[in-house]
Structures are given as structure tokens and as C-alpha cells.
Amino acid sequence: MRQFSYSRAETVSDAVAALASNPEAQLLAGGTNLVDLMKYNVTRPGAIVDINRLPLKEIEDLPNGGLRIGALASNSAVAYDPRVQERYPLLSSAVLAGASAQLRNAATTGGNILQRTRCYYFYDPSTPCNKREPGSGCGAIGGVNRIQAILGASDKCIAVHPSDMCVALAALDAVVEVEGPDGKRDIPFTEFHRLPGDRPESDNTMARGEMVTAIRLEGNHFASHYTYLKLRDRLSYAFALVSVAAAMEVSSDGAIVDLRVALGGVAHKPWRDKLAEAEFAGQPANEETFRQVARRLLAGAKGQGENDFKIPLAERSIIRALKQAASGRPQDQSVKAIQ
Amino acid sequence: MDLSSQTSSLPTCSVSLSINGQKHDLELHPWVSLLDLLRGPLELTGTKKGCDHGQCGACTVLVDGQRVNSCLKLAVSLDGSEITTIEGLGSPENMHPMQKAFLEHDAYQCGYCTPGQICSAVGLVGEGHAHNRAEIRELMSGNLCRCGAYTNIADAIEEVMGAEAAKSNKEAAE
């Protein structure tokens, strides 16, 4: 690990100033991803700014029935918050589908959305990786690519975003609150992460010097029709090969009123296609419709060889997840049998 | 106590930690993990280093009552925290109920993952989110055991959880 200087920020403006004034500085929250990346020499900050003392741990009620989740609220605090469980069970379920109890206790909300890909090549400094070292090439293209993207990849990078929580936040149209040298601004969740294009080193649309301060959720009508379905190589404590966050509002005569589908494990960001979702408003909430939804969402999917299986896996997962959401029987995150 | 190298000009940072009830005022290099602090200068070698990357759970300790992977925590970032390691849970003469249950259920073979398993299990019971075996298994998935003692580990935890539940039911009845 590269040696670094260490300071503790007492205010958000302290942290922003420290970040903006030193291009080698990085913020430290839970550390579950950053410290790991530093041990592998994938990330080599010259200065660490510890933000754990900032007053960003609260989960607050908003007047419209929504919630504001502070950037330092732990993943466990979010998953087990009674208001999250009651109003956003999709979010709670997705958080509990990820990592382990120990990691969720340490990992923060802001850190979760800023975590880096688990692409093997990104993690191995002896191999080329355009995300780690722009211009060095991509080892995964034509290499070991079983875990890589099937949607939105570029000829520079085929890595996927590893978060479960973010897939739910994308489906729920969350808003990311950030603060930087020029003040505060809101970023819609689906515009927070970006596709790799020709700048895969850049995971998100924050400017240098900006930091995440909170996630905001509006009131919603999805608490009874949702699921987070995650498929992975072992039943727990593994990243998704494919995951689906589904939420639905269904009319009394069984028609889709509002449909949300976000996919994890398939792209450089949680994958959502709002235009495609809108096309299915008014359609009957049944398996035939769900099959059409899946095919529509995956129309542009492209395999890399070893990960070709993800395309039919994603199709079946979307159909299954939408059936679970429509029936009001979400995937249980402890008993892993898929209903 | 200065645990940094006296001759080193590398930066250090002050940190105050309570470890197993004992206060430590330390001067540390910022890159020292809680795990390396415990096992090195503090000689609390009960906490084990398995993968050193948050994947195996052997280094699990309790920080302010919450189980975390000590390998992924920079010690300087825990200023003011209370840390409990396997040494702080009990002693051979006065074992914690979870330690006793692991012994009685033969919940280990080589024993390398055991301190982490026990700290994690104590954290799990404290969190109160596991109510049945499936939930115990899911919420213990951050602790790997290469010997495969999982069945007996789940038995031990189930027993302690049952005893805790009986105790709190009795208190509620009174």
C-alpha cells in the first residue's frame, strides 16, 4: 500500500475543500471498498480525508412521505430502518442481498454508490485496464469475461457495476444529493452512474471536488408489488451475475399502471430503460406481457463469449421477478428458493 | 504508548481506543489496519488474518457492539471506539455463552476461523435479526470455514439464541 497523509474532516465544507485542493486526496467512509483497493495498489491516494465525523448518518422523514438517507448511514442501518422496510421494502431487500453482515455494518450509503467494479482485470495491476489506467487496454475483452456486461459496454470497457443497493435506487428513481466547491446540487439516480464509452475511468457524473451527502427518495406506491431477485454463483455473499429490481402498480382489473425494472450485473451502471417501461402501461400484468418486457429490455444485449449465458438468464430473471412483483410475493433473502 | 517506529519520519496520527475495556492512547501510521494493530503491537493474536480483504471473516471483531472486518478498518479512523476481540469476550475459566456453545457443539475443526465466527455470532445475536436457522445461515455467510463446520456452528448459535430468547421472555413475563 502506498503511504498517505491522513486528516479528519469536521464539516462537509472541510471535506470538499480538502478534496478540491488536492487531486491525490480521497474520502474515507466505511473503507470496505477503498481500503481493499489500496491494499491491491489499484487505488493509490496520497491523502486520505476521513469523513466519519460528519453529521451525515441520519435517515430523516421528508414532508411528501419520502426519506432522506444520509451518506454515512450504514447499509445495515438502511436495510433495517422500519421506515425503509415499510415504504421501500425493495431497497431493504436489495441491501440485504449484498455483501455480508460485517460489511453491511461498516459500508455506508455514499460508499455503496461509489464502489468500484469487481472486474478481475481492474483488480489486478499487472494486467491492462482502461478503467484503472486509461489507455492501457482492456484485458476482459477477449479474456475471462464470464462476469462482464451484456448491455451498454464499449470497446474500451465491459465491466459491470457491482452494487445491489443501487439497482433498487435506480428502480425507485432516487435522487443523489452532492455538494462541491460550487455548492449543492441534485443528480437523478439514473444519471449518476455512466456508461463506459471512451472514458471508463469515470464511473459517475460527479465533478472533481464533489461529494455525496445524501440519497433522497420520494413517496411511492410500490410497497406491496416489488421484488429483488439476485442470481449468483453461490446463495449468499457473492456478486450478482444478474439481478432484477422490479416494482409495479397494478389496477384493480389487473393492468399495469406503473412499471419499474432495473437490472444489476449486466452493465456499467444499474440498467433502466424508462421509455421501454412506459410502453407497457395499460397492458395486462401477466407472463406474456412480462416476456415482452424482458425481450424489449434485452433487445440490444450482446455477449462477450463466456458471458453469453447472461442474456437468457436475464430474460428468465426479468419474467420471474415481474411475476413475483405482480403476485405480491417478493423474493425472500434468507430462504433462497426462488418462488 | 508510541507504537510507530521511533526512528521513522513517516507521519503518525493520534488515536484513542478502548480495547476489551482497556483504554489505549496510540500514535499510529494511518495505514495500519485495526487487524494489524491488534495482532502486532497489542499482541491480541486471537483475532486471525485470513484473506486480509474482507472476504473470509476470520478477522471479525466488535466495534461499538457491531461486528466488522478488522482488516478493512484503518485503526486511526476508529478514534473513540470501543473494540471487543475474542480475548475480551471471555476467558478459559469464564467463557462467554457463545464460546461455551462452540465447545459443546464441536463447532470447529482446525479453529482458525473460530474467533471470527464467535465474534460474528455474538454480533448476530445482539443485532436480533435472525429468528430461525435459515436466517442464521444467511447472516453468518460472511464467515467462511474451510473445515466445513457450518452445521455445528449453526447448532451452537441456535442454542445461544434460544437461551437468549427464553431469558428475554422470562424477563418480559416478570
Short mmCIF file of C-alpha atoms in Angstrom, two decimals:
data_model
loop_
_atom_site.label_atom_id
_atom_site.label_comp_id
_atom_site.label_asym_id
_atom_site.label_seq_id
_atom_site.Cartn_x
_atom_site.Cartn_y
_atom_site.Cartn_z
CA MET A 1 0.00 0.00 0.00
CA ARG A 2 1.23 3.47 -0.86
CA GLN A 3 1.81 5.64 2.21
CA PHE A 4 -0.52 8.59 2.59
CA SER A 5 -1.29 11.54 4.82
CA TYR A 6 -4.42 11.39 6.94
CA SER A 7 -6.82 14.06 8.17
CA ARG A 8 -10.28 14.11 9.73
CA ALA A 9 -12.87 16.44 8.25
CA GLU A 10 -15.14 18.12 10.80
CA THR A 11 -17.54 19.71 8.31
CA VAL A 12 -18.75 18.96 4.78
CA SER A 13 -17.03 22.15 3.56
CA ASP A 14 -13.75 20.92 5.12
CA ALA A 15 -14.06 17.67 3.20
CA VAL A 16 -14.97 19.37 -0.06
CA ALA A 17 -12.08 21.86 0.32
CA ALA A 18 -9.61 19.06 1.08
CA LEU A 19 -10.84 17.08 -1.91
CA ALA A 20 -10.88 20.02 -4.30
CA SER A 21 -7.43 21.29 -3.33
CA ASN A 22 -5.56 18.01 -3.69
CA PRO A 23 -6.01 15.81 -6.78
CA GLU A 24 -4.41 12.92 -4.84
CA ALA A 25 -6.95 13.09 -1.99
CA GLN A 26 -9.76 10.59 -1.46
CA LEU A 27 -12.54 10.50 1.08
CA LEU A 28 -12.72 7.58 3.54
CA ALA A 29 -16.06 6.48 4.97
CA GLY A 30 -16.64 2.78 5.80
CA GLY A 31 -13.50 1.80 3.92
CA THR A 32 -14.81 -1.61 2.84
CA ASN A 33 -14.02 -0.97 -0.81
CA LEU A 34 -11.38 1.79 -0.69
CA VAL A 35 -9.07 0.09 1.85
CA ASP A 36 -9.32 -3.14 -0.13
CA LEU A 37 -8.40 -1.34 -3.37
CA MET A 38 -5.50 0.40 -1.61
CA LYS A 39 -4.15 -2.96 -0.40
CA TYR A 40 -4.12 -4.18 -4.01
CA ASN A 41 -2.47 -0.92 -5.19
CA VAL A 42 -5.41 -0.39 -7.54
CA THR A 43 -6.18 2.92 -5.85
CA ARG A 44 -3.19 4.89 -4.57
CA PRO A 45 -4.35 8.07 -2.83
CA GLY A 46 -1.66 10.42 -1.49
CA ALA A 47 -4.05 11.80 1.12
CA ILE A 48 -6.99 10.29 2.95
CA VAL A 49 -9.69 12.58 4.28
CA ASP A 50 -11.70 10.71 6.91
CA ILE A 51 -15.34 11.87 6.77
CA ASN A 52 -16.70 9.59 9.50
CA ARG A 53 -17.22 12.52 11.90
CA LEU A 54 -19.53 14.42 9.53
CA PRO A 55 -23.18 14.61 10.62
CA LEU A 56 -24.45 12.53 7.68
CA LYS A 57 -25.67 9.36 9.43
CA GLU A 58 -29.34 10.28 9.85
CA ILE A 59 -32.31 8.86 7.98
CA GLU A 60 -34.92 11.65 8.00
CA ASP A 61 -38.58 11.81 7.06
CA LEU A 62 -39.47 14.20 4.25
CA PRO A 63 -42.82 16.05 4.09
CA ASN A 64 -44.03 14.21 0.96
CA GLY A 65 -43.75 10.78 2.60
CA GLY A 66 -40.23 10.36 1.34
CA LEU A 67 -36.93 9.80 3.14
CA ARG A 68 -33.52 11.39 3.07
CA ILE A 69 -30.77 8.87 3.81
CA GLY A 70 -27.51 10.45 4.95
CA ALA A 71 -24.42 9.41 3.02
CA LEU A 72 -22.87 7.91 6.16
CA ALA A 73 -25.89 5.79 7.16
CA SER A 74 -24.57 2.23 7.15
CA ASN A 75 -26.02 -0.36 4.80
CA SER A 76 -27.36 -2.21 7.87
CA ALA A 77 -28.97 0.94 9.26
CA VAL A 78 -30.76 1.46 5.94
CA ALA A 79 -31.84 -2.15 5.47
CA TYR A 80 -33.32 -2.46 8.98
CA ASP A 81 -34.80 1.03 9.32
CA PRO A 82 -38.54 0.46 9.95
CA ARG A 83 -39.47 3.30 7.56
CA VAL A 84 -37.33 1.83 4.79
CA GLN A 85 -38.80 -1.62 5.44
CA GLU A 86 -42.35 -0.26 5.34
CA ARG A 87 -42.14 2.27 2.49
CA TYR A 88 -39.20 0.98 0.41
CA PRO A 89 -39.02 -2.78 1.07
CA LEU A 90 -37.36 -3.13 -2.36
CA LEU A 91 -34.42 -1.09 -1.08
CA SER A 92 -34.18 -3.06 2.15
CA SER A 93 -34.31 -6.34 0.26
CA ALA A 94 -31.63 -5.30 -2.23
CA VAL A 95 -29.26 -4.12 0.51
CA LEU A 96 -29.66 -7.43 2.38
CA ALA A 97 -28.94 -9.34 -0.84
CA GLY A 98 -25.46 -7.79 -0.97
CA ALA A 99 -22.20 -8.47 0.86
CA SER A 100 -22.14 -9.91 4.41
CA ALA A 101 -23.46 -8.69 7.76
CA GLN A 102 -19.97 -7.44 8.73
CA LEU A 103 -19.53 -5.50 5.50
CA ARG A 104 -23.04 -4.03 5.68
CA ASN A 105 -22.32 -2.81 9.23
CA ALA A 106 -19.26 -0.91 8.02
CA ALA A 107 -20.24 0.09 4.47
CA THR A 108 -22.06 3.40 4.02
CA THR A 109 -24.76 4.56 1.63
CA GLY A 110 -22.44 7.02 -0.13
CA GLY A 111 -19.67 4.42 -0.31
CA ASN A 112 -22.03 1.83 -1.76
CA ILE A 113 -22.95 4.02 -4.71
CA LEU A 114 -19.30 4.98 -5.25
CA GLN A 115 -17.89 1.44 -5.05
CA ARG A 116 -15.76 0.32 -7.98
CA THR A 117 -16.26 -2.63 -10.29
CA ARG A 118 -15.08 -6.09 -9.20
CA CYS A 119 -13.76 -6.85 -12.72
CA TYR A 120 -10.76 -9.19 -12.27
CA TYR A 121 -8.63 -7.09 -14.60
CA PHE A 122 -9.43 -3.83 -12.80
CA TYR A 123 -8.30 -5.51 -9.56
CA ASP A 124 -5.01 -6.82 -10.98
CA PRO A 125 -2.44 -4.05 -11.65
CA SER A 126 -0.29 -6.48 -13.66
CA THR A 127 -2.94 -6.56 -16.42
CA PRO A 128 -4.18 -3.82 -18.77
CA CYS A 129 -7.34 -1.98 -17.71
CA ASN A 130 -8.68 1.26 -19.20
CA LYS A 131 -10.61 1.98 -16.03
CA ARG A 132 -7.58 1.69 -13.74
CA GLU A 133 -5.03 3.03 -16.21
CA PRO A 134 -6.66 4.92 -19.11
CA GLY A 135 -5.22 3.91 -22.46
CA SER A 136 -3.68 0.63 -21.27
CA GLY A 137 -6.35 -1.53 -22.96
CA CYS A 138 -8.99 -3.95 -21.70
CA GLY A 139 -7.93 -7.42 -20.59
CA ALA A 140 -11.51 -8.60 -20.28
CA ILE A 141 -12.40 -8.14 -23.96
CA GLY A 142 -11.35 -11.46 -25.44
CA GLY A 143 -10.24 -12.57 -21.97
CA VAL A 144 -12.01 -14.05 -18.98
CA ASN A 145 -15.37 -12.34 -19.32
CA ARG A 146 -17.97 -14.55 -17.65
CA ILE A 147 -18.96 -11.80 -15.19
CA GLN A 148 -18.91 -8.88 -17.62
CA ALA A 149 -21.53 -6.64 -19.24
CA ILE A 150 -24.12 -7.57 -21.86
CA LEU A 151 -25.63 -4.08 -22.16
CA GLY A 152 -24.09 -0.65 -22.75
CA ALA A 153 -20.46 -1.83 -22.93
CA SER A 154 -17.87 -0.12 -25.13
CA ASP A 155 -14.74 -1.25 -26.93
CA LYS A 156 -12.81 0.28 -24.02
CA CYS A 157 -14.54 -1.41 -21.08
CA ILE A 158 -17.03 -4.19 -20.44
CA ALA A 159 -17.06 -4.01 -16.61
CA VAL A 160 -20.28 -4.08 -14.58
CA HIS A 161 -21.35 -2.05 -11.57
CA PRO A 162 -21.34 -4.42 -8.57
CA SER A 163 -23.94 -2.85 -6.24
CA ASP A 164 -27.28 -4.39 -5.31
CA MET A 165 -28.49 -1.32 -3.42
CA CYS A 166 -28.01 0.86 -6.49
CA VAL A 167 -30.25 -1.36 -8.62
CA ALA A 168 -33.13 -0.72 -6.20
CA LEU A 169 -32.34 3.00 -6.01
CA ALA A 170 -32.42 3.19 -9.82
CA ALA A 171 -35.82 1.47 -9.90
CA LEU A 172 -37.14 3.82 -7.20
CA ASP A 173 -35.99 6.98 -9.04
CA ALA A 174 -33.88 8.12 -6.11
CA VAL A 175 -32.02 11.42 -6.18
CA VAL A 176 -28.36 11.81 -5.18
CA GLU A 177 -27.57 14.97 -3.22
CA VAL A 178 -24.00 16.16 -3.77
CA GLU A 179 -22.02 19.10 -2.51
CA GLY A 180 -18.92 20.61 -4.10
CA PRO A 181 -16.88 23.80 -4.35
CA ASP A 182 -19.74 25.41 -6.32
CA GLY A 183 -22.43 24.43 -3.82
CA LYS A 184 -25.10 21.75 -3.64
CA ARG A 185 -26.94 20.04 -6.45
CA ASP A 186 -29.23 17.06 -7.07
CA ILE A 187 -28.42 14.29 -9.55
CA PRO A 188 -31.24 11.92 -10.59
CA PHE A 189 -30.07 8.41 -9.71
CA THR A 190 -30.30 7.10 -13.27
CA GLU A 191 -27.96 9.92 -14.36
CA PHE A 192 -25.48 9.44 -11.51
CA HIS A 193 -23.60 6.44 -12.90
CA ARG A 194 -22.45 6.47 -16.52
CA LEU A 195 -21.73 4.02 -19.30
CA PRO A 196 -18.04 3.47 -20.05
CA GLY A 197 -17.89 4.97 -23.56
CA ASP A 198 -14.35 6.14 -24.19
CA ARG A 199 -13.82 7.27 -20.56
CA PRO A 200 -14.27 4.12 -18.46
CA GLU A 201 -12.07 5.61 -15.72
CA SER A 202 -15.06 7.76 -14.84
CA ASP A 203 -17.79 5.80 -13.01
CA ASN A 204 -20.18 8.66 -12.38
CA THR A 205 -21.14 12.22 -13.31
CA MET A 206 -19.85 13.98 -10.18
CA ALA A 207 -17.25 16.69 -10.76
CA ARG A 208 -13.85 16.63 -9.04
CA GLY A 209 -14.28 18.03 -5.52
CA GLU A 210 -17.93 17.00 -5.19
CA MET A 211 -19.03 14.53 -2.52
CA VAL A 212 -22.26 12.62 -1.95
CA THR A 213 -24.12 13.93 1.11
CA ALA A 214 -27.44 12.04 0.91
CA ILE A 215 -29.85 9.93 -1.12
CA ARG A 216 -33.42 11.17 -1.38
CA LEU A 217 -36.47 9.04 -2.03
CA GLU A 218 -39.93 10.34 -2.92
CA GLY A 219 -43.13 8.71 -1.71
CA ASN A 220 -44.16 5.75 -3.90
CA HIS A 221 -46.85 3.12 -4.40
CA PHE A 222 -44.64 0.08 -4.77
CA ALA A 223 -44.54 -1.28 -1.22
CA SER A 224 -46.84 -4.22 -1.99
CA HIS A 225 -45.66 -5.10 -5.53
CA TYR A 226 -41.90 -5.39 -5.68
CA THR A 227 -39.05 -7.88 -5.62
CA TYR A 228 -35.27 -8.00 -5.68
CA LEU A 229 -34.20 -11.18 -7.42
CA LYS A 230 -30.47 -11.91 -7.47
CA LEU A 231 -28.79 -14.79 -9.31
CA ARG A 232 -25.21 -15.63 -8.36
CA ASP A 233 -22.71 -18.46 -8.18
CA ARG A 234 -23.43 -19.24 -4.52
CA LEU A 235 -26.51 -18.50 -2.44
CA SER A 236 -25.02 -15.76 -0.30
CA TYR A 237 -22.10 -13.35 -0.15
CA ALA A 238 -21.40 -13.20 -3.89
CA PHE A 239 -21.84 -10.54 -6.54
CA ALA A 240 -24.76 -10.79 -8.94
CA LEU A 241 -24.42 -12.45 -12.30
CA VAL A 242 -27.81 -10.95 -13.00
CA SER A 243 -30.18 -9.16 -10.63
CA VAL A 244 -33.57 -7.57 -11.13
CA ALA A 245 -35.24 -4.86 -9.05
CA ALA A 246 -38.88 -4.86 -10.08
CA ALA A 247 -41.72 -2.68 -8.82
CA MET A 248 -45.21 -2.34 -10.17
CA GLU A 249 -48.52 -0.62 -9.62
CA VAL A 250 -51.41 -2.73 -10.86
CA SER A 251 -55.01 -1.54 -11.39
CA SER A 252 -58.00 -3.37 -9.91
CA ASP A 253 -58.61 -5.07 -13.27
CA GLY A 254 -55.05 -6.40 -13.41
CA ALA A 255 -53.49 -3.87 -15.80
CA ILE A 256 -50.04 -2.34 -15.34
CA VAL A 257 -50.31 1.27 -14.16
CA ASP A 258 -46.63 1.93 -13.46
CA LEU A 259 -43.74 -0.42 -14.12
CA ARG A 260 -40.15 -0.19 -12.94
CA VAL A 261 -37.43 -2.66 -13.88
CA ALA A 262 -33.74 -2.10 -13.11
CA LEU A 263 -31.07 -4.70 -13.85
CA GLY A 264 -27.84 -5.36 -11.98
CA GLY A 265 -24.76 -7.33 -13.04
CA VAL A 266 -25.34 -6.59 -16.72
CA ALA A 267 -23.93 -3.11 -17.34
CA HIS A 268 -21.52 -0.38 -16.19
CA LYS A 269 -24.47 1.15 -14.31
CA PRO A 270 -27.79 -0.12 -12.96
CA TRP A 271 -29.67 -0.65 -16.23
CA ARG A 272 -33.03 1.02 -16.70
CA ASP A 273 -34.97 1.85 -19.83
CA LYS A 274 -37.81 4.22 -18.87
CA LEU A 275 -39.12 4.52 -22.43
CA ALA A 276 -39.46 0.76 -22.69
CA GLU A 277 -41.22 0.58 -19.30
CA ALA A 278 -43.75 3.24 -20.38
CA GLU A 279 -44.74 1.20 -23.43
CA PHE A 280 -46.30 -1.43 -21.16
CA ALA A 281 -48.67 0.86 -19.24
CA GLY A 282 -52.21 -0.48 -19.61
CA GLN A 283 -51.03 -3.98 -20.59
CA PRO A 284 -52.26 -6.95 -18.53
CA ALA A 285 -49.86 -7.86 -15.71
CA ASN A 286 -49.30 -11.43 -16.91
CA GLU A 287 -46.49 -13.70 -18.03
CA GLU A 288 -46.91 -12.93 -21.73
CA THR A 289 -46.51 -9.19 -21.06
CA PHE A 290 -43.53 -9.86 -18.80
CA ARG A 291 -41.87 -11.88 -21.57
CA GLN A 292 -42.31 -8.95 -23.93
CA VAL A 293 -40.87 -6.59 -21.30
CA ALA A 294 -37.82 -8.85 -20.94
CA ARG A 295 -37.26 -9.08 -24.69
CA ARG A 296 -37.69 -5.32 -25.11
CA LEU A 297 -35.18 -4.57 -22.32
CA LEU A 298 -32.66 -7.04 -23.69
CA ALA A 299 -33.09 -6.17 -27.37
CA GLY A 300 -29.62 -4.61 -27.53
CA ALA A 301 -27.88 -7.23 -25.37
CA LYS A 302 -24.55 -8.53 -26.66
CA GLY A 303 -22.47 -11.29 -25.12
CA GLN A 304 -18.68 -11.45 -24.96
CA GLY A 305 -18.42 -15.23 -25.32
CA GLU A 306 -18.14 -16.61 -21.79
CA ASN A 307 -20.99 -14.40 -20.60
CA ASP A 308 -23.44 -15.18 -23.43
CA PHE A 309 -25.45 -17.18 -20.87
CA LYS A 310 -26.35 -13.93 -19.11
CA ILE A 311 -28.75 -12.97 -21.92
CA PRO A 312 -31.20 -15.87 -21.49
CA LEU A 313 -30.56 -15.79 -17.72
CA ALA A 314 -31.55 -12.11 -17.64
CA GLU A 315 -34.65 -12.80 -19.74
CA ARG A 316 -35.85 -15.53 -17.39
CA SER A 317 -34.93 -13.45 -14.33
CA ILE A 318 -36.93 -10.44 -15.52
CA ILE A 319 -40.00 -12.61 -16.19
CA ARG A 320 -39.67 -14.33 -12.80
CA ALA A 321 -39.11 -11.05 -10.96
CA LEU A 322 -42.13 -9.41 -12.58
CA LYS A 323 -44.26 -12.43 -11.65
CA GLN A 324 -43.04 -12.13 -8.05
CA ALA A 325 -43.79 -8.39 -8.00
CA ALA A 326 -47.23 -8.80 -9.58
CA SER A 327 -48.21 -11.55 -7.14
CA GLY A 328 -47.04 -9.59 -4.11
CA ARG A 329 -44.66 -12.39 -3.10
CA PRO A 330 -41.17 -10.86 -3.17
CA GLN A 331 -38.02 -12.95 -3.17
CA ASP A 332 -37.04 -13.98 0.39
CA GLN A 333 -33.39 -13.02 1.02
CA SER A 334 -32.84 -15.77 3.64
CA VAL A 335 -34.68 -18.73 2.15
CA LYS A 336 -33.16 -18.62 -1.30
CA ALA A 337 -35.56 -20.96 -3.08
CA ILE A 338 -36.90 -18.93 -6.00
CA GLN A 339 -40.69 -18.78 -5.95
CA MET B 1 2.37 4.40 24.14
CA ASP B 2 4.04 5.02 20.79
CA LEU B 3 3.66 2.00 18.57
CA SER B 4 5.14 3.61 15.49
CA SER B 5 8.77 3.10 14.67
CA GLN B 6 10.70 5.60 16.82
CA THR B 7 13.25 6.25 14.13
CA SER B 8 10.72 6.70 11.36
CA SER B 9 9.97 10.13 9.94
CA LEU B 10 6.73 8.82 8.43
CA PRO B 11 3.54 10.55 9.54
CA THR B 12 1.62 9.32 12.56
CA CYS B 13 -1.73 10.21 13.96
CA SER B 14 -3.15 10.13 17.49
CA VAL B 15 -5.95 7.72 18.19
CA SER B 16 -7.67 6.71 21.39
CA LEU B 17 -9.28 3.28 21.50
CA SER B 18 -10.88 1.20 24.22
CA ILE B 19 -9.92 -2.40 23.59
CA ASN B 20 -11.54 -5.08 25.73
CA GLY B 21 -12.29 -2.41 28.33
CA GLN B 22 -8.76 -1.05 28.45
CA LYS B 23 -8.02 2.44 27.13
CA HIS B 24 -5.14 2.83 24.68
CA ASP B 25 -3.79 6.22 23.54
CA LEU B 26 -1.77 5.43 20.45
CA GLU B 27 0.35 7.14 17.81
CA LEU B 28 -0.11 5.19 14.62
CA HIS B 29 0.80 5.35 10.96
CA PRO B 30 -2.51 5.98 9.21
CA TRP B 31 -2.19 2.87 7.02
CA VAL B 32 -2.20 0.42 9.95
CA SER B 33 -5.35 -1.70 9.88
CA LEU B 34 -7.19 -2.47 13.10
CA LEU B 35 -6.28 -6.13 12.48
CA ASP B 36 -2.56 -5.42 12.25
CA LEU B 37 -2.72 -3.19 15.32
CA LEU B 38 -4.40 -5.94 17.34
CA ARG B 39 -2.15 -8.78 16.23
CA GLY B 40 1.11 -6.82 16.15
CA PRO B 41 1.82 -4.20 18.80
CA LEU B 42 -1.09 -5.16 21.06
CA GLU B 43 -0.34 -8.90 20.86
CA LEU B 44 -4.02 -9.81 20.75
CA THR B 45 -3.44 -12.68 18.36
CA GLY B 46 -6.82 -14.32 18.93
CA THR B 47 -8.12 -12.27 16.00
CA LYS B 48 -6.95 -14.05 12.86
CA LYS B 49 -5.76 -12.81 9.48
CA GLY B 50 -7.23 -14.98 6.74
CA CYS B 51 -7.63 -13.20 3.42
CA ASP B 52 -6.90 -9.61 4.61
CA HIS B 53 -9.53 -8.42 2.07
CA GLY B 54 -12.89 -8.71 3.83
CA GLN B 55 -13.78 -11.98 2.15
CA CYS B 56 -13.34 -14.61 4.88
CA GLY B 57 -14.47 -13.07 8.19
CA ALA B 58 -11.60 -14.55 10.26
CA CYS B 59 -10.71 -11.04 11.47
CA THR B 60 -14.23 -10.20 12.70
CA VAL B 61 -14.30 -8.12 15.90
CA LEU B 62 -16.97 -5.97 17.53
CA VAL B 63 -16.63 -2.19 17.15
CA ASP B 64 -19.12 -0.37 19.39
CA GLY B 65 -21.03 -3.66 19.54
CA GLN B 66 -21.20 -4.14 15.77
CA ARG B 67 -19.32 -6.91 14.01
CA VAL B 68 -16.93 -5.66 11.32
CA ASN B 69 -13.96 -6.98 9.33
CA SER B 70 -10.95 -5.53 11.20
CA CYS B 71 -8.74 -5.98 8.12
CA LEU B 72 -10.68 -3.27 6.24
CA LYS B 73 -10.65 -0.69 9.03
CA LEU B 74 -7.82 1.81 9.33
CA ALA B 75 -7.20 1.95 13.09
CA VAL B 76 -6.90 5.76 13.03
CA SER B 77 -10.45 6.02 11.66
CA LEU B 78 -11.86 4.40 14.83
CA ASP B 79 -10.84 7.14 17.28
CA GLY B 80 -13.06 6.94 20.38
CA SER B 81 -14.44 3.46 19.58
CA GLU B 82 -14.89 0.51 21.92
CA ILE B 83 -13.46 -2.66 20.45
CA THR B 84 -14.10 -6.18 21.68
CA THR B 85 -12.00 -9.08 20.45
CA ILE B 86 -12.27 -12.78 21.24
CA GLU B 87 -9.95 -12.17 24.24
CA GLY B 88 -12.47 -9.66 25.61
CA LEU B 89 -15.48 -11.95 25.35
CA GLY B 90 -14.38 -14.45 27.95
CA SER B 91 -11.51 -16.46 29.37
CA PRO B 92 -10.94 -20.24 29.63
CA GLU B 93 -12.17 -20.03 33.23
CA ASN B 94 -15.08 -17.73 32.50
CA MET B 95 -16.29 -18.35 28.99
CA HIS B 96 -18.87 -16.31 27.09
CA PRO B 97 -22.02 -18.42 26.44
CA MET B 98 -21.16 -18.42 22.73
CA GLN B 99 -17.65 -19.75 23.42
CA LYS B 100 -19.17 -22.47 25.62
CA ALA B 101 -21.71 -23.39 22.94
CA PHE B 102 -18.99 -23.66 20.26
CA LEU B 103 -17.11 -26.07 22.55
CA GLU B 104 -20.18 -28.13 23.38
CA HIS B 105 -21.27 -28.41 19.75
CA ASP B 106 -17.78 -29.13 18.41
CA ALA B 107 -18.30 -26.12 16.15
CA TYR B 108 -14.77 -26.08 14.73
CA GLN B 109 -12.06 -28.34 13.46
CA CYS B 110 -8.77 -26.50 12.87
CA GLY B 111 -10.06 -23.49 14.82
CA TYR B 112 -8.57 -20.78 12.61
CA CYS B 113 -11.91 -19.19 11.71
CA THR B 114 -13.37 -19.74 15.20
CA PRO B 115 -12.56 -16.38 16.89
CA GLY B 116 -14.13 -14.58 13.92
CA GLN B 117 -17.09 -16.97 13.90
CA ILE B 118 -17.70 -16.40 17.61
CA CYS B 119 -17.39 -12.59 17.43
CA SER B 120 -19.67 -12.63 14.40
CA ALA B 121 -22.19 -14.89 16.18
CA VAL B 122 -22.19 -12.60 19.24
CA GLY B 123 -22.80 -9.65 16.90
CA LEU B 124 -25.61 -11.55 15.17
CA VAL B 125 -27.42 -12.31 18.44
CA GLY B 126 -27.03 -8.66 19.50
CA GLU B 127 -28.46 -7.42 16.18
CA GLY B 128 -31.58 -9.51 16.71
CA HIS B 129 -32.41 -10.01 13.03
CA ALA B 130 -32.03 -13.80 12.91
CA HIS B 131 -35.07 -15.79 14.08
CA ASN B 132 -34.54 -19.19 12.52
CA ARG B 133 -31.84 -21.40 11.07
CA ALA B 134 -32.14 -20.05 7.52
CA GLU B 135 -31.63 -16.53 8.83
CA ILE B 136 -28.68 -17.62 10.99
CA ARG B 137 -27.04 -19.21 7.96
CA GLU B 138 -27.67 -16.15 5.77
CA LEU B 139 -26.45 -13.68 8.39
CA MET B 140 -23.33 -15.77 9.14
CA SER B 141 -22.36 -16.03 5.46
CA GLY B 142 -19.55 -13.52 5.96
CA ASN B 143 -17.59 -16.14 7.93
CA LEU B 144 -16.02 -18.91 5.89
CA CYS B 145 -14.91 -22.21 7.44
CA ARG B 146 -12.62 -24.32 5.26
CA CYS B 147 -13.13 -27.34 7.52
CA GLY B 148 -16.84 -27.07 6.87
CA ALA B 149 -18.06 -26.99 10.48
CA TYR B 150 -21.07 -24.96 9.41
CA THR B 151 -23.73 -27.37 10.69
CA ASN B 152 -22.27 -27.38 14.19
CA ILE B 153 -21.68 -23.63 14.13
CA ALA B 154 -25.36 -23.07 13.30
CA ASP B 155 -26.29 -25.51 16.13
CA ALA B 156 -24.19 -23.57 18.64
CA ILE B 157 -25.68 -20.22 17.61
CA GLU B 158 -29.20 -21.64 17.63
CA GLU B 159 -28.70 -22.85 21.18
CA VAL B 160 -27.43 -19.47 22.41
CA MET B 161 -30.22 -17.67 20.55
CA GLY B 162 -32.78 -19.98 22.12
CA ALA B 163 -31.37 -19.33 25.58
CA GLU B 164 -31.38 -15.56 24.97
CA ALA B 165 -34.99 -15.68 23.74
CA ALA B 166 -36.05 -17.75 26.79
CA LYS B 167 -34.28 -15.24 29.03
CA SER B 168 -35.98 -12.21 27.48
CA ASN B 169 -39.39 -13.97 27.51
CA LYS B 170 -38.91 -14.65 31.22
CA GLU B 171 -37.95 -11.03 31.86
CA ALA B 172 -40.97 -9.83 29.88
CA ALA B 173 -43.24 -12.15 31.91
CA GLU B 174 -41.83 -10.77 35.14
#
